[in-house]
Amino acid sequence: LGLALRTRFEALGVFSPQVFPDYTLRAALPLGRLLFRRRGQGDMARAVEAYRPAQEAARDLYFRALRPSRRQRELGRAQQIPAHYAYALASQGRLEEAVEALEAGRARQLAEALLSAQVQQRFREDRDLQSAWGRVEAARIAYNQAEEAKRHLAERRLAQALQDYYGRLRGVFPEFFEAPTFDQIAAAAQEAPLVYLLATPTGGLALVVEPDGRGRGDPPGRPYVTPVWLEGLTEEALRE
């Protein structure tokens, strides 16, 4: 198991999510599952490091899938990332980041449901976006055909082409990139607490966002997140 973990982490160090998102997911998802299964000392901190690039890679793969069936496949492939990432963050006491991770995943699913019919239309109508994607494809072909001595330069050109493409995407599809901050999320908890519920292979967790942490040592008016650990709420238990 230790060798498998080292191999996966080495792969994450080689493949950046911006340039090689598919390879990043192939390394990160099994790595995260192994860490959740082992649950040794420091494993949840390592899981955070695995799922952070996985979230970015999943988003980028979504935008490379122009057909609705492929986008749904990528969403399904990444479905468990927000919950696992949030659980790992919460286990490290990073509760506000855990809420942001869950909300980002929820927002992307909602945006796909509301905008799926518009994605291809927006792509067809935006010539600059099409041109940027064409440059990505050309740079990818050049990278795959590059000699070993020139591979590093080809990778830099591919990374630049992808950066330009995603920069254009942010303008065309802001709904998928502008994830809400914790303060924005907490603003919705002014009327009543927000509760996020998740399950993982190890156990479940409820994150309760309350509008005011007064009485807990937090500054007055500062929203507060309470974790409620639910050991029996595993993914397997939900399937039964």
PDB file of N, CA and C in Angstrom, residues 56-160:
ATOM      1  N   GLU A  56      -9.539  20.767  -9.560  1.00  0.00           N
ATOM      2  CA  GLU A  56      -9.177  21.617 -10.696  1.00  0.00           C
ATOM      3  C   GLU A  56      -9.181  20.823 -11.991  1.00  0.00           C
ATOM      4  N   ALA A  57      -8.648  19.603 -11.948  1.00  0.00           N
ATOM      5  CA  ALA A  57      -8.607  18.765 -13.137  1.00  0.00           C
ATOM      6  C   ALA A  57     -10.010  18.413 -13.612  1.00  0.00           C
ATOM      7  N   ALA A  58     -10.904  18.121 -12.675  1.00  0.00           N
ATOM      8  CA  ALA A  58     -12.277  17.766 -13.039  1.00  0.00           C
ATOM      9  C   ALA A  58     -12.978  18.920 -13.740  1.00  0.00           C
ATOM     10  N   ARG A  59     -12.751  20.130 -13.268  1.00  0.00           N
ATOM     11  CA  ARG A  59     -13.348  21.300 -13.909  1.00  0.00           C
ATOM     12  C   ARG A  59     -12.820  21.474 -15.326  1.00  0.00           C
ATOM     13  N   ASP A  60     -11.508  21.296 -15.493  1.00  0.00           N
ATOM     14  CA  ASP A  60     -10.926  21.488 -16.813  1.00  0.00           C
ATOM     15  C   ASP A  60     -11.398  20.411 -17.787  1.00  0.00           C
ATOM     16  N   LEU A  61     -11.518  19.179 -17.317  1.00  0.00           N
ATOM     17  CA  LEU A  61     -12.006  18.108 -18.184  1.00  0.00           C
ATOM     18  C   LEU A  61     -13.440  18.357 -18.612  1.00  0.00           C
ATOM     19  N   TYR A  62     -14.213  18.957 -17.738  1.00  0.00           N
ATOM     20  CA  TYR A  62     -15.595  19.266 -18.090  1.00  0.00           C
ATOM     21  C   TYR A  62     -15.642  20.162 -19.324  1.00  0.00           C
ATOM     22  N   PHE A  63     -14.748  21.132 -19.380  1.00  0.00           N
ATOM     23  CA  PHE A  63     -14.770  22.082 -20.486  1.00  0.00           C
ATOM     24  C   PHE A  63     -14.078  21.560 -21.736  1.00  0.00           C
ATOM     25  N   ARG A  64     -13.468  20.409 -21.651  1.00  0.00           N
ATOM     26  CA  ARG A  64     -12.945  19.776 -22.865  1.00  0.00           C
ATOM     27  C   ARG A  64     -13.986  18.839 -23.474  1.00  0.00           C
ATOM     28  N   ALA A  65     -15.039  18.584 -22.742  1.00  0.00           N
ATOM     29  CA  ALA A  65     -16.089  17.673 -23.196  1.00  0.00           C
ATOM     30  C   ALA A  65     -17.244  18.495 -23.755  1.00  0.00           C
ATOM     31  N   LEU A  66     -17.254  18.678 -25.058  1.00  0.00           N
ATOM     32  CA  LEU A  66     -18.252  19.551 -25.661  1.00  0.00           C
ATOM     33  C   LEU A  66     -19.590  18.855 -25.876  1.00  0.00           C
ATOM     34  N   ARG A  67     -19.589  17.534 -25.941  1.00  0.00           N
ATOM     35  CA  ARG A  67     -20.852  16.812 -26.103  1.00  0.00           C
ATOM     36  C   ARG A  67     -21.518  16.623 -24.743  1.00  0.00           C
ATOM     37  N   PRO A  68     -22.840  16.766 -24.675  1.00  0.00           N
ATOM     38  CA  PRO A  68     -23.545  16.612 -23.386  1.00  0.00           C
ATOM     39  C   PRO A  68     -23.270  15.272 -22.711  1.00  0.00           C
ATOM     40  N   SER A  69     -23.205  14.176 -23.476  1.00  0.00           N
ATOM     41  CA  SER A  69     -22.968  12.864 -22.877  1.00  0.00           C
ATOM     42  C   SER A  69     -21.594  12.795 -22.220  1.00  0.00           C
ATOM     43  N   ARG A  70     -20.608  13.433 -22.857  1.00  0.00           N
ATOM     44  CA  ARG A  70     -19.252  13.426 -22.288  1.00  0.00           C
ATOM     45  C   ARG A  70     -19.196  14.316 -21.047  1.00  0.00           C
ATOM     46  N   ARG A  71     -19.898  15.449 -21.070  1.00  0.00           N
ATOM     47  CA  ARG A  71     -19.912  16.309 -19.883  1.00  0.00           C
ATOM     48  C   ARG A  71     -20.541  15.582 -18.706  1.00  0.00           C
ATOM     49  N   GLN A  72     -21.627  14.852 -18.952  1.00  0.00           N
ATOM     50  CA  GLN A  72     -22.257  14.088 -17.887  1.00  0.00           C
ATOM     51  C   GLN A  72     -21.311  13.016 -17.355  1.00  0.00           C
ATOM     52  N   ARG A  73     -20.540  12.411 -18.258  1.00  0.00           N
ATOM     53  CA  ARG A  73     -19.564  11.406 -17.826  1.00  0.00           C
ATOM     54  C   ARG A  73     -18.524  12.034 -16.909  1.00  0.00           C
ATOM     55  N   GLU A  74     -18.036  13.213 -17.270  1.00  0.00           N
ATOM     56  CA  GLU A  74     -17.024  13.864 -16.442  1.00  0.00           C
ATOM     57  C   GLU A  74     -17.607  14.300 -15.095  1.00  0.00           C
ATOM     58  N   LEU A  75     -18.850  14.769 -15.101  1.00  0.00           N
ATOM     59  CA  LEU A  75     -19.480  15.125 -13.833  1.00  0.00           C
ATOM     60  C   LEU A  75     -19.634  13.899 -12.942  1.00  0.00           C
ATOM     61  N   GLY A  76     -20.026  12.774 -13.539  1.00  0.00           N
ATOM     62  CA  GLY A  76     -20.161  11.553 -12.761  1.00  0.00           C
ATOM     63  C   GLY A  76     -18.833  11.056 -12.226  1.00  0.00           C
ATOM     64  N   ARG A  77     -17.811  11.188 -13.043  1.00  0.00           N
ATOM     65  CA  ARG A  77     -16.470  10.766 -12.639  1.00  0.00           C
ATOM     66  C   ARG A  77     -15.981  11.560 -11.430  1.00  0.00           C
ATOM     67  N   ALA A  78     -16.356  12.822 -11.381  1.00  0.00           N
ATOM     68  CA  ALA A  78     -15.884  13.714 -10.311  1.00  0.00           C
ATOM     69  C   ALA A  78     -16.896  13.873  -9.187  1.00  0.00           C
ATOM     70  N   GLN A  79     -17.962  13.107  -9.212  1.00  0.00           N
ATOM     71  CA  GLN A  79     -19.084  13.342  -8.302  1.00  0.00           C
ATOM     72  C   GLN A  79     -18.681  13.294  -6.832  1.00  0.00           C
ATOM     73  N   GLN A  80     -17.764  12.400  -6.475  1.00  0.00           N
ATOM     74  CA  GLN A  80     -17.412  12.208  -5.069  1.00  0.00           C
ATOM     75  C   GLN A  80     -16.296  13.140  -4.594  1.00  0.00           C
ATOM     76  N   ILE A  81     -15.668  13.854  -5.513  1.00  0.00           N
ATOM     77  CA  ILE A  81     -14.524  14.679  -5.118  1.00  0.00           C
ATOM     78  C   ILE A  81     -14.902  15.734  -4.075  1.00  0.00           C
ATOM     79  N   PRO A  82     -15.963  16.541  -4.261  1.00  0.00           N
ATOM     80  CA  PRO A  82     -16.257  17.576  -3.255  1.00  0.00           C
ATOM     81  C   PRO A  82     -16.463  17.015  -1.850  1.00  0.00           C
ATOM     82  N   ALA A  83     -17.192  15.894  -1.727  1.00  0.00           N
ATOM     83  CA  ALA A  83     -17.446  15.319  -0.405  1.00  0.00           C
ATOM     84  C   ALA A  83     -16.163  14.802   0.234  1.00  0.00           C
ATOM     85  N   HIS A  84     -15.353  14.097  -0.539  1.00  0.00           N
ATOM     86  CA  HIS A  84     -14.106  13.550   0.010  1.00  0.00           C
ATOM     87  C   HIS A  84     -13.138  14.677   0.372  1.00  0.00           C
ATOM     88  N   TYR A  85     -13.051  15.662  -0.493  1.00  0.00           N
ATOM     89  CA  TYR A  85     -12.170  16.807  -0.242  1.00  0.00           C
ATOM     90  C   TYR A  85     -12.624  17.559   1.007  1.00  0.00           C
ATOM     91  N   ALA A  86     -13.928  17.783   1.129  1.00  0.00           N
ATOM     92  CA  ALA A  86     -14.459  18.500   2.281  1.00  0.00           C
ATOM     93  C   ALA A  86     -14.221  17.730   3.575  1.00  0.00           C
ATOM     94  N   TYR A  87     -14.415  16.419   3.529  1.00  0.00           N
ATOM     95  CA  TYR A  87     -14.197  15.592   4.721  1.00  0.00           C
ATOM     96  C   TYR A  87     -12.736  15.684   5.170  1.00  0.00           C
ATOM     97  N   ALA A  88     -11.823  15.597   4.201  1.00  0.00           N
ATOM     98  CA  ALA A  88     -10.402  15.677   4.534  1.00  0.00           C
ATOM     99  C   ALA A  88     -10.051  17.049   5.100  1.00  0.00           C
ATOM    100  N   LEU A  89     -10.598  18.110   4.502  1.00  0.00           N
ATOM    101  CA  LEU A  89     -10.350  19.461   5.023  1.00  0.00           C
ATOM    102  C   LEU A  89     -10.884  19.611   6.439  1.00  0.00           C
ATOM    103  N   ALA A  90     -12.102  19.135   6.662  1.00  0.00           N
ATOM    104  CA  ALA A  90     -12.716  19.267   7.983  1.00  0.00           C
ATOM    105  C   ALA A  90     -11.921  18.502   9.035  1.00  0.00           C
ATOM    106  N   SER A  91     -11.378  17.354   8.659  1.00  0.00           N
ATOM    107  CA  SER A  91     -10.585  16.572   9.613  1.00  0.00           C
ATOM    108  C   SER A  91      -9.324  17.310  10.039  1.00  0.00           C
ATOM    109  N   GLN A  92      -8.904  18.288   9.230  1.00  0.00           N
ATOM    110  CA  GLN A  92      -7.745  19.121   9.560  1.00  0.00           C
ATOM    111  C   GLN A  92      -8.154  20.421  10.237  1.00  0.00           C
ATOM    112  N   GLY A  93      -9.448  20.571  10.560  1.00  0.00           N
ATOM    113  CA  GLY A  93      -9.934  21.783  11.201  1.00  0.00           C
ATOM    114  C   GLY A  93     -10.175  22.925  10.244  1.00  0.00           C
ATOM    115  N   ARG A  94     -10.107  22.664   8.938  1.00  0.00           N
ATOM    116  CA  ARG A  94     -10.287  23.719   7.926  1.00  0.00           C
ATOM    117  C   ARG A  94     -11.754  23.724   7.488  1.00  0.00           C
ATOM    118  N   LEU A  95     -12.613  24.116   8.431  1.00  0.00           N
ATOM    119  CA  LEU A  95     -14.052  23.945   8.248  1.00  0.00           C
ATOM    120  C   LEU A  95     -14.632  24.888   7.200  1.00  0.00           C
ATOM    121  N   GLU A  96     -14.185  26.119   7.167  1.00  0.00           N
ATOM    122  CA  GLU A  96     -14.714  27.058   6.175  1.00  0.00           C
ATOM    123  C   GLU A  96     -14.331  26.623   4.765  1.00  0.00           C
ATOM    124  N   GLU A  97     -13.106  26.131   4.591  1.00  0.00           N
ATOM    125  CA  GLU A  97     -12.694  25.631   3.277  1.00  0.00           C
ATOM    126  C   GLU A  97     -13.511  24.401   2.893  1.00  0.00           C
ATOM    127  N   ALA A  98     -13.864  23.574   3.889  1.00  0.00           N
ATOM    128  CA  ALA A  98     -14.682  22.395   3.610  1.00  0.00           C
ATOM    129  C   ALA A  98     -16.049  22.802   3.078  1.00  0.00           C
ATOM    130  N   VAL A  99     -16.643  23.829   3.671  1.00  0.00           N
ATOM    131  CA  VAL A  99     -17.935  24.326   3.197  1.00  0.00           C
ATOM    132  C   VAL A  99     -17.799  24.866   1.780  1.00  0.00           C
ATOM    133  N   GLU A 100     -16.732  25.593   1.506  1.00  0.00           N
ATOM    134  CA  GLU A 100     -16.519  26.131   0.160  1.00  0.00           C
ATOM    135  C   GLU A 100     -16.375  25.004  -0.862  1.00  0.00           C
ATOM    136  N   ALA A 101     -15.676  23.930  -0.500  1.00  0.00           N
ATOM    137  CA  ALA A 101     -15.491  22.808  -1.421  1.00  0.00           C
ATOM    138  C   ALA A 101     -16.832  22.159  -1.758  1.00  0.00           C
ATOM    139  N   LEU A 102     -17.675  21.972  -0.746  1.00  0.00           N
ATOM    140  CA  LEU A 102     -18.987  21.374  -0.986  1.00  0.00           C
ATOM    141  C   LEU A 102     -19.865  22.278  -1.832  1.00  0.00           C
ATOM    142  N   GLU A 103     -19.836  23.559  -1.547  1.00  0.00           N
ATOM    143  CA  GLU A 103     -20.685  24.496  -2.280  1.00  0.00           C
ATOM    144  C   GLU A 103     -20.230  24.620  -3.725  1.00  0.00           C
ATOM    145  N   ALA A 104     -18.919  24.558  -3.960  1.00  0.00           N
ATOM    146  CA  ALA A 104     -18.412  24.624  -5.330  1.00  0.00           C
ATOM    147  C   ALA A 104     -18.906  23.428  -6.135  1.00  0.00           C
ATOM    148  N   GLY A 105     -18.884  22.236  -5.528  1.00  0.00           N
ATOM    149  CA  GLY A 105     -19.386  21.066  -6.223  1.00  0.00           C
ATOM    150  C   GLY A 105     -20.876  21.149  -6.494  1.00  0.00           C
ATOM    151  N   ARG A 106     -21.621  21.624  -5.510  1.00  0.00           N
ATOM    152  CA  ARG A 106     -23.077  21.756  -5.674  1.00  0.00           C
ATOM    153  C   ARG A 106     -23.396  22.775  -6.757  1.00  0.00           C
ATOM    154  N   ALA A 107     -22.675  23.889  -6.761  1.00  0.00           N
ATOM    155  CA  ALA A 107     -22.934  24.947  -7.734  1.00  0.00           C
ATOM    156  C   ALA A 107     -22.648  24.466  -9.151  1.00  0.00           C
ATOM    157  N   ARG A 108     -21.605  23.648  -9.326  1.00  0.00           N
ATOM    158  CA  ARG A 108     -21.284  23.166 -10.661  1.00  0.00           C
ATOM    159  C   ARG A 108     -22.351  22.206 -11.174  1.00  0.00           C
ATOM    160  N   GLN A 109     -22.851  21.348 -10.288  1.00  0.00           N
ATOM    161  CA  GLN A 109     -23.927  20.439 -10.684  1.00  0.00           C
ATOM    162  C   GLN A 109     -25.175  21.227 -11.076  1.00  0.00           C
ATOM    163  N   LEU A 110     -25.492  22.266 -10.289  1.00  0.00           N
ATOM    164  CA  LEU A 110     -26.665  23.074 -10.585  1.00  0.00           C
ATOM    165  C   LEU A 110     -26.494  23.834 -11.888  1.00  0.00           C
ATOM    166  N   ALA A 111     -25.301  24.391 -12.101  1.00  0.00           N
ATOM    167  CA  ALA A 111     -25.061  25.140 -13.334  1.00  0.00           C
ATOM    168  C   ALA A 111     -25.197  24.234 -14.550  1.00  0.00           C
ATOM    169  N   GLU A 112     -24.721  22.990 -14.443  1.00  0.00           N
ATOM    170  CA  GLU A 112     -24.856  22.059 -15.562  1.00  0.00           C
ATOM    171  C   GLU A 112     -26.329  21.777 -15.842  1.00  0.00           C
ATOM    172  N   ALA A 113     -27.113  21.605 -14.773  1.00  0.00           N
ATOM    173  CA  ALA A 113     -28.534  21.322 -14.962  1.00  0.00           C
ATOM    174  C   ALA A 113     -29.248  22.490 -15.637  1.00  0.00           C
ATOM    175  N   LEU A 114     -28.857  23.713 -15.273  1.00  0.00           N
ATOM    176  CA  LEU A 114     -29.533  24.893 -15.803  1.00  0.00           C
ATOM    177  C   LEU A 114     -29.004  25.318 -17.169  1.00  0.00           C
ATOM    178  N   LEU A 115     -27.734  25.026 -17.435  1.00  0.00           N
ATOM    179  CA  LEU A 115     -27.097  25.616 -18.606  1.00  0.00           C
ATOM    180  C   LEU A 115     -26.644  24.598 -19.647  1.00  0.00           C
ATOM    181  N   SER A 116     -26.935  23.318 -19.451  1.00  0.00           N
ATOM    182  CA  SER A 116     -26.402  22.308 -20.356  1.00  0.00           C
ATOM    183  C   SER A 116     -26.767  22.581 -21.810  1.00  0.00           C
ATOM    184  N   ALA A 117     -27.972  23.101 -22.031  1.00  0.00           N
ATOM    185  CA  ALA A 117     -28.395  23.372 -23.406  1.00  0.00           C
ATOM    186  C   ALA A 117     -27.662  24.565 -24.005  1.00  0.00           C
ATOM    187  N   GLN A 118     -27.074  25.398 -23.133  1.00  0.00           N
ATOM    188  CA  GLN A 118     -26.427  26.613 -23.622  1.00  0.00           C
ATOM    189  C   GLN A 118     -24.930  26.443 -23.871  1.00  0.00           C
ATOM    190  N   VAL A 119     -24.340  25.366 -23.331  1.00  0.00           N
ATOM    191  CA  VAL A 119     -22.888  25.240 -23.412  1.00  0.00           C
ATOM    192  C   VAL A 119     -22.412  25.177 -24.856  1.00  0.00           C
ATOM    193  N   GLN A 120     -22.976  24.259 -25.644  1.00  0.00           N
ATOM    194  CA  GLN A 120     -22.544  24.144 -27.032  1.00  0.00           C
ATOM    195  C   GLN A 120     -22.900  25.389 -27.828  1.00  0.00           C
ATOM    196  N   GLN A 121     -24.037  25.993 -27.531  1.00  0.00           N
ATOM    197  CA  GLN A 121     -24.430  27.206 -28.252  1.00  0.00           C
ATOM    198  C   GLN A 121     -23.444  28.333 -27.985  1.00  0.00           C
ATOM    199  N   ARG A 122     -23.053  28.504 -26.737  1.00  0.00           N
ATOM    200  CA  ARG A 122     -22.086  29.557 -26.415  1.00  0.00           C
ATOM    201  C   ARG A 122     -20.752  29.291 -27.104  1.00  0.00           C
ATOM    202  N   PHE A 123     -20.361  28.027 -27.137  1.00  0.00           N
ATOM    203  CA  PHE A 123     -19.090  27.698 -27.776  1.00  0.00           C
ATOM    204  C   PHE A 123     -19.136  28.006 -29.264  1.00  0.00           C
ATOM    205  N   ARG A 124     -20.243  27.659 -29.901  1.00  0.00           N
ATOM    206  CA  ARG A 124     -20.367  27.902 -31.348  1.00  0.00           C
ATOM    207  C   ARG A 124     -20.383  29.390 -31.661  1.00  0.00           C
ATOM    208  N   GLU A 125     -20.940  30.185 -30.779  1.00  0.00           N
ATOM    209  CA  GLU A 125     -21.098  31.612 -31.049  1.00  0.00           C
ATOM    210  C   GLU A 125     -19.850  32.424 -30.751  1.00  0.00           C
ATOM    211  N   ASP A 126     -18.927  31.882 -29.999  1.00  0.00           N
ATOM    212  CA  ASP A 126     -17.749  32.643 -29.595  1.00  0.00           C
ATOM    213  C   ASP A 126     -16.542  32.219 -30.434  1.00  0.00           C
ATOM    214  N   ARG A 127     -16.205  33.034 -31.436  1.00  0.00           N
ATOM    215  CA  ARG A 127     -15.102  32.706 -32.332  1.00  0.00           C
ATOM    216  C   ARG A 127     -13.760  32.692 -31.595  1.00  0.00           C
ATOM    217  N   ASP A 128     -13.586  33.614 -30.656  1.00  0.00           N
ATOM    218  CA  ASP A 128     -12.325  33.660 -29.917  1.00  0.00           C
ATOM    219  C   ASP A 128     -12.125  32.385 -29.102  1.00  0.00           C
ATOM    220  N   LEU A 129     -13.209  31.878 -28.535  1.00  0.00           N
ATOM    221  CA  LEU A 129     -13.122  30.641 -27.762  1.00  0.00           C
ATOM    222  C   LEU A 129     -12.772  29.472 -28.665  1.00  0.00           C
ATOM    223  N   GLN A 130     -13.383  29.421 -29.844  1.00  0.00           N
ATOM    224  CA  GLN A 130     -13.068  28.354 -30.791  1.00  0.00           C
ATOM    225  C   GLN A 130     -11.604  28.416 -31.226  1.00  0.00           C
ATOM    226  N   SER A 131     -11.124  29.626 -31.472  1.00  0.00           N
ATOM    227  CA  SER A 131      -9.725  29.777 -31.893  1.00  0.00           C
ATOM    228  C   SER A 131      -8.773  29.347 -30.783  1.00  0.00           C
ATOM    229  N   ALA A 132      -9.119  29.723 -29.541  1.00  0.00           N
ATOM    230  CA  ALA A 132      -8.280  29.341 -28.408  1.00  0.00           C
ATOM    231  C   ALA A 132      -8.228  27.825 -28.263  1.00  0.00           C
ATOM    232  N   TRP A 133      -9.379  27.177 -28.461  1.00  0.00           N
ATOM    233  CA  TRP A 133      -9.397  25.716 -28.382  1.00  0.00           C
ATOM    234  C   TRP A 133      -8.584  25.094 -29.516  1.00  0.00           C
ATOM    235  N   GLY A 134      -8.645  25.678 -30.710  1.00  0.00           N
ATOM    236  CA  GLY A 134      -7.850  25.184 -31.827  1.00  0.00           C
ATOM    237  C   GLY A 134      -6.354  25.246 -31.522  1.00  0.00           C
ATOM    238  N   ARG A 135      -5.924  26.321 -30.841  1.00  0.00           N
ATOM    239  CA  ARG A 135      -4.507  26.440 -30.471  1.00  0.00           C
ATOM    240  C   ARG A 135      -4.118  25.389 -29.436  1.00  0.00           C
ATOM    241  N   VAL A 136      -5.041  25.069 -28.541  1.00  0.00           N
ATOM    242  CA  VAL A 136      -4.782  24.005 -27.563  1.00  0.00           C
ATOM    243  C   VAL A 136      -4.568  22.676 -28.275  1.00  0.00           C
ATOM    244  N   GLU A 137      -5.440  22.358 -29.220  1.00  0.00           N
ATOM    245  CA  GLU A 137      -5.329  21.089 -29.940  1.00  0.00           C
ATOM    246  C   GLU A 137      -4.018  21.024 -30.728  1.00  0.00           C
ATOM    247  N   ALA A 138      -3.651  22.138 -31.364  1.00  0.00           N
ATOM    248  CA  ALA A 138      -2.396  22.161 -32.119  1.00  0.00           C
ATOM    249  C   ALA A 138      -1.200  21.978 -31.185  1.00  0.00           C
ATOM    250  N   ALA A 139      -1.236  22.635 -30.035  1.00  0.00           N
ATOM    251  CA  ALA A 139      -0.136  22.514 -29.074  1.00  0.00           C
ATOM    252  C   ALA A 139      -0.068  21.103 -28.497  1.00  0.00           C
ATOM    253  N   ARG A 140      -1.223  20.463 -28.321  1.00  0.00           N
ATOM    254  CA  ARG A 140      -1.229  19.098 -27.799  1.00  0.00           C
ATOM    255  C   ARG A 140      -0.610  18.119 -28.808  1.00  0.00           C
ATOM    256  N   ILE A 141      -0.939  18.300 -30.074  1.00  0.00           N
ATOM    257  CA  ILE A 141      -0.353  17.450 -31.119  1.00  0.00           C
ATOM    258  C   ILE A 141       1.155  17.650 -31.173  1.00  0.00           C
ATOM    259  N   ALA A 142       1.576  18.912 -31.085  1.00  0.00           N
ATOM    260  CA  ALA A 142       3.007  19.208 -31.109  1.00  0.00           C
ATOM    261  C   ALA A 142       3.718  18.581 -29.916  1.00  0.00           C
ATOM    262  N   TYR A 143       3.061  18.601 -28.764  1.00  0.00           N
ATOM    263  CA  TYR A 143       3.660  17.992 -27.562  1.00  0.00           C
ATOM    264  C   TYR A 143       3.813  16.487 -27.749  1.00  0.00           C
ATOM    265  N   ASN A 144       2.774  15.847 -28.260  1.00  0.00           N
ATOM    266  CA  ASN A 144       2.809  14.395 -28.432  1.00  0.00           C
ATOM    267  C   ASN A 144       3.850  13.962 -29.455  1.00  0.00           C
ATOM    268  N   GLN A 145       4.149  14.831 -30.423  1.00  0.00           N
ATOM    269  CA  GLN A 145       5.093  14.490 -31.480  1.00  0.00           C
ATOM    270  C   GLN A 145       6.502  15.014 -31.208  1.00  0.00           C
ATOM    271  N   ALA A 146       6.684  15.751 -30.119  1.00  0.00           N
ATOM    272  CA  ALA A 146       7.974  16.383 -29.845  1.00  0.00           C
ATOM    273  C   ALA A 146       9.030  15.346 -29.459  1.00  0.00           C
ATOM    274  N   GLU A 147      10.256  15.609 -29.885  1.00  0.00           N
ATOM    275  CA  GLU A 147      11.371  14.789 -29.451  1.00  0.00           C
ATOM    276  C   GLU A 147      11.617  15.024 -27.962  1.00  0.00           C
ATOM    277  N   GLU A 148      12.265  14.060 -27.329  1.00  0.00           N
ATOM    278  CA  GLU A 148      12.462  14.145 -25.879  1.00  0.00           C
ATOM    279  C   GLU A 148      13.194  15.432 -25.491  1.00  0.00           C
ATOM    280  N   ALA A 149      14.166  15.822 -26.283  1.00  0.00           N
ATOM    281  CA  ALA A 149      14.955  17.016 -25.953  1.00  0.00           C
ATOM    282  C   ALA A 149      14.123  18.295 -26.040  1.00  0.00           C
ATOM    283  N   LYS A 150      13.052  18.271 -26.847  1.00  0.00           N
ATOM    284  CA  LYS A 150      12.218  19.455 -27.026  1.00  0.00           C
ATOM    285  C   LYS A 150      10.881  19.336 -26.300  1.00  0.00           C
ATOM    286  N   ARG A 151      10.708  18.262 -25.535  1.00  0.00           N
ATOM    287  CA  ARG A 151       9.434  18.015 -24.881  1.00  0.00           C
ATOM    288  C   ARG A 151       9.098  19.112 -23.849  1.00  0.00           C
ATOM    289  N   HIS A 152      10.105  19.588 -23.132  1.00  0.00           N
ATOM    290  CA  HIS A 152       9.850  20.602 -22.102  1.00  0.00           C
ATOM    291  C   HIS A 152       9.318  21.882 -22.729  1.00  0.00           C
ATOM    292  N   LEU A 153       9.904  22.314 -23.847  1.00  0.00           N
ATOM    293  CA  LEU A 153       9.438  23.521 -24.524  1.00  0.00           C
ATOM    294  C   LEU A 153       8.019  23.320 -25.051  1.00  0.00           C
ATOM    295  N   ALA A 154       7.734  22.142 -25.601  1.00  0.00           N
ATOM    296  CA  ALA A 154       6.388  21.865 -26.103  1.00  0.00           C
ATOM    297  C   ALA A 154       5.367  21.865 -24.970  1.00  0.00           C
ATOM    298  N   GLU A 155       5.778  21.380 -23.806  1.00  0.00           N
ATOM    299  CA  GLU A 155       4.866  21.383 -22.651  1.00  0.00           C
ATOM    300  C   GLU A 155       4.555  22.807 -22.210  1.00  0.00           C
ATOM    301  N   ARG A 156       5.554  23.678 -22.230  1.00  0.00           N
ATOM    302  CA  ARG A 156       5.326  25.081 -21.865  1.00  0.00           C
ATOM    303  C   ARG A 156       4.358  25.736 -22.831  1.00  0.00           C
ATOM    304  N   ARG A 157       4.487  25.444 -24.111  1.00  0.00           N
ATOM    305  CA  ARG A 157       3.582  26.025 -25.110  1.00  0.00           C
ATOM    306  C   ARG A 157       2.162  25.492 -24.933  1.00  0.00           C
ATOM    307  N   LEU A 158       2.050  24.218 -24.601  1.00  0.00           N
ATOM    308  CA  LEU A 158       0.721  23.649 -24.344  1.00  0.00           C
ATOM    309  C   LEU A 158       0.108  24.286 -23.111  1.00  0.00           C
ATOM    310  N   ALA A 159       0.908  24.477 -22.064  1.00  0.00           N
ATOM    311  CA  ALA A 159       0.399  25.102 -20.846  1.00  0.00           C
ATOM    312  C   ALA A 159      -0.075  26.526 -21.120  1.00  0.00           C
ATOM    313  N   GLN A 160       0.661  27.263 -21.952  1.00  0.00           N
ATOM    314  CA  GLN A 160       0.261  28.631 -22.281  1.00  0.00           C
ATOM    315  C   GLN A 160      -1.025  28.640 -23.089  1.00  0.00           C
TER     316      GLN A 160
END
